[in-house]
Amino acid sequence: MVKLYTYLLQRQMLLWAVLLLVGCSGVWTMLHQRGAFLRVQESRQEITQIQATLVTVLNLETGIRGYAITGETPFLEPYNAARRLIDDQVQALRRAQYEHEDESSPAQLNHVARIETLLQRWFKDIAEYEIANRDPYPERVVAVEKSGRGKQLIDAVRAEIMAYDGAEQRELQVRQAQAQRAQRLNQDLTIAGMVGAILISVLSSLRVARTLDRKIKRFADAAEQLAVAEQAPTLGHFRIQELNHLAHSFNAMSARLNESHSALAAHNAALQERNTEVVTSNVLAVQLQTCLNIEEGLTVLQRVLPQVFGQCSGQLAVLNPSRNLLEVKVHWPGPTSGVLMTDPSHCLAVRRGQVYDAHEEVLGLPCPLMGGAHLCLPLMAQGEMLGHLQLSGLSDAAGPYAAVKSLAQTIANQSALGLSNLRLRESLRQQSIRDPLTGLFNRRYLDETFERELQRAVRHGQALAVLMLDVDHFKRFNDTYGHDAGDLVLTSLGRLLREQFRTEDIVCRYGGEEFAVVMPGAELASALLRAEGLRRAAAALSVTSAGTVLNGITLSIGVSAYPLHGDEPGQLLTLADQALYRAKQTGRNRVIAAQS
């Protein structure tokens, strides 16, 4: 018996030898290629340096020439900057030749030496002379410039620089050609080595594969029989040690597979049921989150619950705002035949805040609402009781009954949470648009809806009226009877305004004792009549505060209308407000239309 790795090693020796040879060749060519590329980089750096030196020489010449001609010192700035650079640049050229010495280095060093000599002569004979004599003897400096001596020296420097640059350019071309040859050699050796390694690997692998195929086929045949008949034949002895151990393990696995198969099927069924619960719960949550109010949420539940619990009948009841009645909002299948409203105390699930399961309440209280086997689940969210979910006609089998109960608990929790969020959202919405004292809309709601109503009137060619009204001498009520009496007056006026105007009219507390009314579809004449009726009703209003009758409540009202007075919300409100103040100024307790 032989180990598997020994068997494989014996058949891969040739492949290893080829890979080793390819690896050594690759390292050699890579090093050769790297050296060639480094030499190319060196040449490029030297070319960059000599070009920078040429630019510096140009700055030297232009700076001195400009100063010599004009005598202006700003021309010396490029000269001075170049003067500080030129020595370092020349030394850098010389250092580069010493650091990367080759057959062209002596000639290049000669160029550098001549550049240095010519520059020193130019500095001494031209630059320094012209700087020293420009102010006292400008005619001498001009004479030197006209002699052309400086230009000859600079041209000679340029010629040496160009000769240096030309030699480096030729050297760069040679080195680039060497780098390309090294790269091609590396590529050729790599491709040849890879092809050879692949061929040898394929041949050796085919040889190993044929041997192992015969052995593994025995495992495959046994596994196929196990898959078909759930029972495989016993595998015998193998010469390879690992395969022999695998055969023993396979025999043990096939024996245990039947035992785990049943447990796995049961677990899979449970997971499937749980997945159904999660998916259904998520779908319901998403649907409830898209609703805007309780009515839409109940519509979603009316569509979802019969689909989820189609195998039984049921209902969903919700506590009314006074929390003294359970109102059935969802029922299936078909219309309800029972009571639509009931006392919450009659539901044991609501009373106790726990699931009522008739199967588990054999010795307990019977459900006052329904006899027989049924489930009743409380709808609770954030510690608040909202109602119940009731299911009946359930299967008596333990498995299906437990699954329906688990799903019902998930759906009840999700329904309660969704309804609670909708109720909270609706409450917050009302708080944001209602005045807490009078119960009327607030100014924020007026700002949101006025422009929309005016646009609708414009679009449909309808009229629209605006009333601005203010309680006359309201401060008298606060000062004489106290702020509670003033609040009572405002509350009574809010109630009166709701009675006097239509449902579609927008009645708002505009601020303090001032109110605003938007009347869609109302002409100016009808709005004035309605305002006069309101004024008379307010005058007849009697409010009692702490045993004291508060009489004499009068209103000053200003009226504007679209399209007579304008087509902008701000314009209509302003004109109505101006009419209100004219009513105040002309004696109060009257209705005045806005001026056209």
Short mmCIF file of C-alpha atoms in Angstrom, two decimals, residues 63-244:
data_model
loop_
_atom_site.label_atom_id
_atom_site.label_comp_id
_atom_site.label_asym_id
_atom_site.label_seq_id
_atom_site.Cartn_x
_atom_site.Cartn_y
_atom_site.Cartn_z
CA GLY A 63 18.84 88.08 -18.82
CA ILE A 64 22.23 89.75 -19.52
CA ARG A 65 21.19 90.94 -22.96
CA GLY A 66 17.98 92.50 -21.63
CA TYR A 67 19.87 94.25 -18.84
CA ALA A 68 22.60 95.46 -21.21
CA ILE A 69 20.07 96.97 -23.61
CA THR A 70 17.60 98.47 -21.10
CA GLY A 71 19.56 98.82 -17.91
CA GLU A 72 16.53 97.62 -15.96
CA THR A 73 17.41 95.33 -13.02
CA PRO A 74 14.31 93.04 -13.39
CA PHE A 75 16.11 91.53 -16.42
CA LEU A 76 18.80 90.27 -14.02
CA GLU A 77 16.30 88.10 -12.12
CA PRO A 78 16.28 85.21 -14.68
CA TYR A 79 20.05 85.64 -14.99
CA ASN A 80 20.63 85.37 -11.24
CA ALA A 81 18.33 82.37 -10.96
CA ALA A 82 20.11 80.65 -13.84
CA ARG A 83 23.51 81.59 -12.39
CA ARG A 84 22.68 79.73 -9.20
CA LEU A 85 21.64 76.63 -11.15
CA ILE A 86 24.26 76.33 -13.89
CA ASP A 87 27.19 75.10 -11.78
CA ASP A 88 25.12 72.34 -10.18
CA GLN A 89 23.75 71.29 -13.55
CA VAL A 90 27.22 71.07 -15.13
CA GLN A 91 28.49 69.06 -12.16
CA ALA A 92 25.43 66.79 -12.44
CA LEU A 93 26.35 66.07 -16.09
CA ARG A 94 29.93 65.23 -15.10
CA ARG A 95 28.76 63.07 -12.16
CA ALA A 96 26.37 61.14 -14.39
CA GLN A 97 29.23 60.20 -16.72
CA TYR A 98 31.37 58.96 -13.83
CA GLU A 99 28.49 57.01 -12.21
CA HIS A 100 27.38 55.34 -15.47
CA GLU A 101 30.72 55.10 -17.28
CA ASP A 102 30.76 53.46 -20.72
CA GLU A 103 32.67 53.81 -24.01
CA SER A 104 31.10 57.22 -24.73
CA SER A 105 31.95 58.71 -21.32
CA PRO A 106 35.40 60.23 -22.26
CA ALA A 107 33.93 62.17 -25.18
CA GLN A 108 30.97 63.32 -23.07
CA LEU A 109 33.32 64.45 -20.27
CA ASN A 110 35.23 66.51 -22.85
CA HIS A 111 31.96 68.19 -23.85
CA VAL A 112 31.23 68.95 -20.20
CA ALA A 113 34.71 70.41 -19.69
CA ARG A 114 34.36 72.65 -22.75
CA ILE A 115 30.92 73.77 -21.60
CA GLU A 116 32.35 74.68 -18.23
CA THR A 117 35.35 76.55 -19.76
CA LEU A 118 33.21 78.49 -22.23
CA LEU A 119 30.72 79.46 -19.51
CA GLN A 120 33.49 80.70 -17.19
CA ARG A 121 34.94 82.80 -20.03
CA TRP A 122 31.47 84.21 -20.82
CA PHE A 123 30.83 85.05 -17.15
CA LYS A 124 34.17 86.83 -16.85
CA ASP A 125 34.36 88.63 -20.21
CA ILE A 126 30.70 89.40 -20.85
CA ALA A 127 28.27 88.96 -17.94
CA GLU A 128 30.31 90.34 -15.06
CA TYR A 129 31.77 93.15 -17.22
CA GLU A 130 28.33 94.32 -18.42
CA ILE A 131 26.83 94.17 -14.91
CA ALA A 132 29.71 96.20 -13.47
CA ASN A 133 29.80 98.86 -16.27
CA ARG A 134 26.14 99.23 -17.34
CA ASP A 135 25.38 102.14 -15.05
CA PRO A 136 28.66 104.13 -15.19
CA TYR A 137 29.63 103.33 -18.82
CA PRO A 138 26.58 102.23 -20.78
CA GLU A 139 28.26 103.00 -24.09
CA ARG A 140 30.98 100.44 -23.34
CA VAL A 141 28.39 97.76 -22.59
CA VAL A 142 26.55 98.52 -25.83
CA ALA A 143 29.85 98.27 -27.67
CA VAL A 144 30.54 94.85 -26.16
CA GLU A 145 27.05 93.65 -27.20
CA LYS A 146 27.55 94.94 -30.74
CA SER A 147 30.90 93.16 -30.97
CA GLY A 148 29.10 89.79 -30.89
CA ARG A 149 31.69 88.28 -28.56
CA GLY A 150 29.05 87.22 -26.03
CA LYS A 151 26.88 85.60 -28.68
CA GLN A 152 29.86 83.65 -30.04
CA LEU A 153 30.63 82.22 -26.60
CA ILE A 154 26.98 81.30 -25.90
CA ASP A 155 26.63 79.73 -29.37
CA ALA A 156 29.73 77.67 -28.62
CA VAL A 157 28.17 76.56 -25.31
CA ARG A 158 24.98 75.61 -27.15
CA ALA A 159 26.95 73.65 -29.72
CA GLU A 160 28.68 71.65 -26.97
CA ILE A 161 25.35 71.01 -25.25
CA MET A 162 23.75 69.85 -28.50
CA ALA A 163 26.72 67.58 -29.17
CA TYR A 164 26.34 66.11 -25.68
CA ASP A 165 22.58 65.72 -26.23
CA GLY A 166 23.06 64.09 -29.64
CA ALA A 167 25.46 61.51 -28.19
CA GLU A 168 22.98 60.73 -25.42
CA GLN A 169 20.10 60.43 -27.92
CA ARG A 170 22.13 57.91 -29.95
CA GLU A 171 23.02 56.04 -26.77
CA LEU A 172 19.31 56.02 -25.80
CA GLN A 173 18.35 54.45 -29.14
CA VAL A 174 20.97 51.75 -28.69
CA ARG A 175 19.84 51.00 -25.16
CA GLN A 176 16.17 50.95 -26.16
CA ALA A 177 16.96 48.42 -28.86
CA GLN A 178 18.82 46.29 -26.27
CA ALA A 179 15.86 46.53 -23.86
CA GLN A 180 13.43 45.47 -26.58
CA ARG A 181 15.61 42.48 -27.48
CA ALA A 182 15.81 41.50 -23.81
CA GLN A 183 12.04 41.81 -23.49
CA ARG A 184 11.43 39.66 -26.60
CA LEU A 185 13.89 37.08 -25.32
CA ASN A 186 12.11 36.99 -21.97
CA GLN A 187 8.73 36.63 -23.69
CA ASP A 188 9.99 33.88 -26.01
CA LEU A 189 11.54 31.89 -23.16
CA THR A 190 8.43 32.34 -21.02
CA ILE A 191 6.08 31.20 -23.79
CA ALA A 192 8.29 28.25 -24.71
CA GLY A 193 8.59 27.23 -21.06
CA MET A 194 4.85 27.55 -20.48
CA VAL A 195 4.04 25.52 -23.61
CA GLY A 196 6.52 22.82 -22.61
CA ALA A 197 5.27 22.73 -19.04
CA ILE A 198 1.66 22.56 -20.21
CA LEU A 199 2.39 19.68 -22.61
CA ILE A 200 4.27 17.70 -19.98
CA SER A 201 1.63 18.50 -17.38
CA VAL A 202 -1.13 17.34 -19.71
CA LEU A 203 0.66 14.10 -20.55
CA SER A 204 1.49 13.29 -16.95
CA SER A 205 -2.00 14.28 -15.84
CA LEU A 206 -3.58 12.03 -18.44
CA ARG A 207 -1.49 9.16 -17.20
CA VAL A 208 -2.48 9.81 -13.57
CA ALA A 209 -6.09 10.41 -14.58
CA ARG A 210 -6.41 7.06 -16.33
CA THR A 211 -5.10 5.31 -13.25
CA LEU A 212 -7.28 7.19 -10.79
CA ASP A 213 -10.32 7.03 -13.05
CA ARG A 214 -10.55 3.29 -12.69
CA LYS A 215 -10.33 3.55 -8.92
CA ILE A 216 -12.67 6.49 -8.48
CA LYS A 217 -15.21 4.93 -10.81
CA ARG A 218 -15.82 2.37 -8.14
CA PHE A 219 -16.75 5.21 -5.77
CA ALA A 220 -18.95 6.83 -8.42
CA ASP A 221 -20.83 3.61 -9.10
CA ALA A 222 -21.40 3.09 -5.39
CA ALA A 223 -22.54 6.74 -4.92
CA GLU A 224 -24.93 6.44 -7.88
CA GLN A 225 -26.48 3.37 -6.38
CA LEU A 226 -26.78 5.20 -3.07
CA ALA A 227 -28.51 8.13 -4.79
CA VAL A 228 -30.99 5.86 -6.56
CA ALA A 229 -31.65 3.18 -3.98
CA GLU A 230 -30.51 5.07 -0.84
CA GLN A 231 -28.28 2.09 -0.09
CA ALA A 232 -24.86 1.46 -1.66
CA PRO A 233 -22.78 -1.73 -1.84
CA THR A 234 -19.79 -2.07 0.44
CA LEU A 235 -16.55 -0.84 -1.15
CA GLY A 236 -13.56 -3.22 -0.96
CA HIS A 237 -9.76 -2.79 -0.60
CA PHE A 238 -7.62 -0.22 -2.52
CA ARG A 239 -3.82 -0.20 -3.01
CA ILE A 240 -3.58 3.57 -2.41
CA GLN A 241 -3.83 4.23 1.31
CA GLU A 242 -6.01 7.38 1.10
CA LEU A 243 -8.47 5.70 -1.25
CA ASN A 244 -8.70 2.75 1.09
#
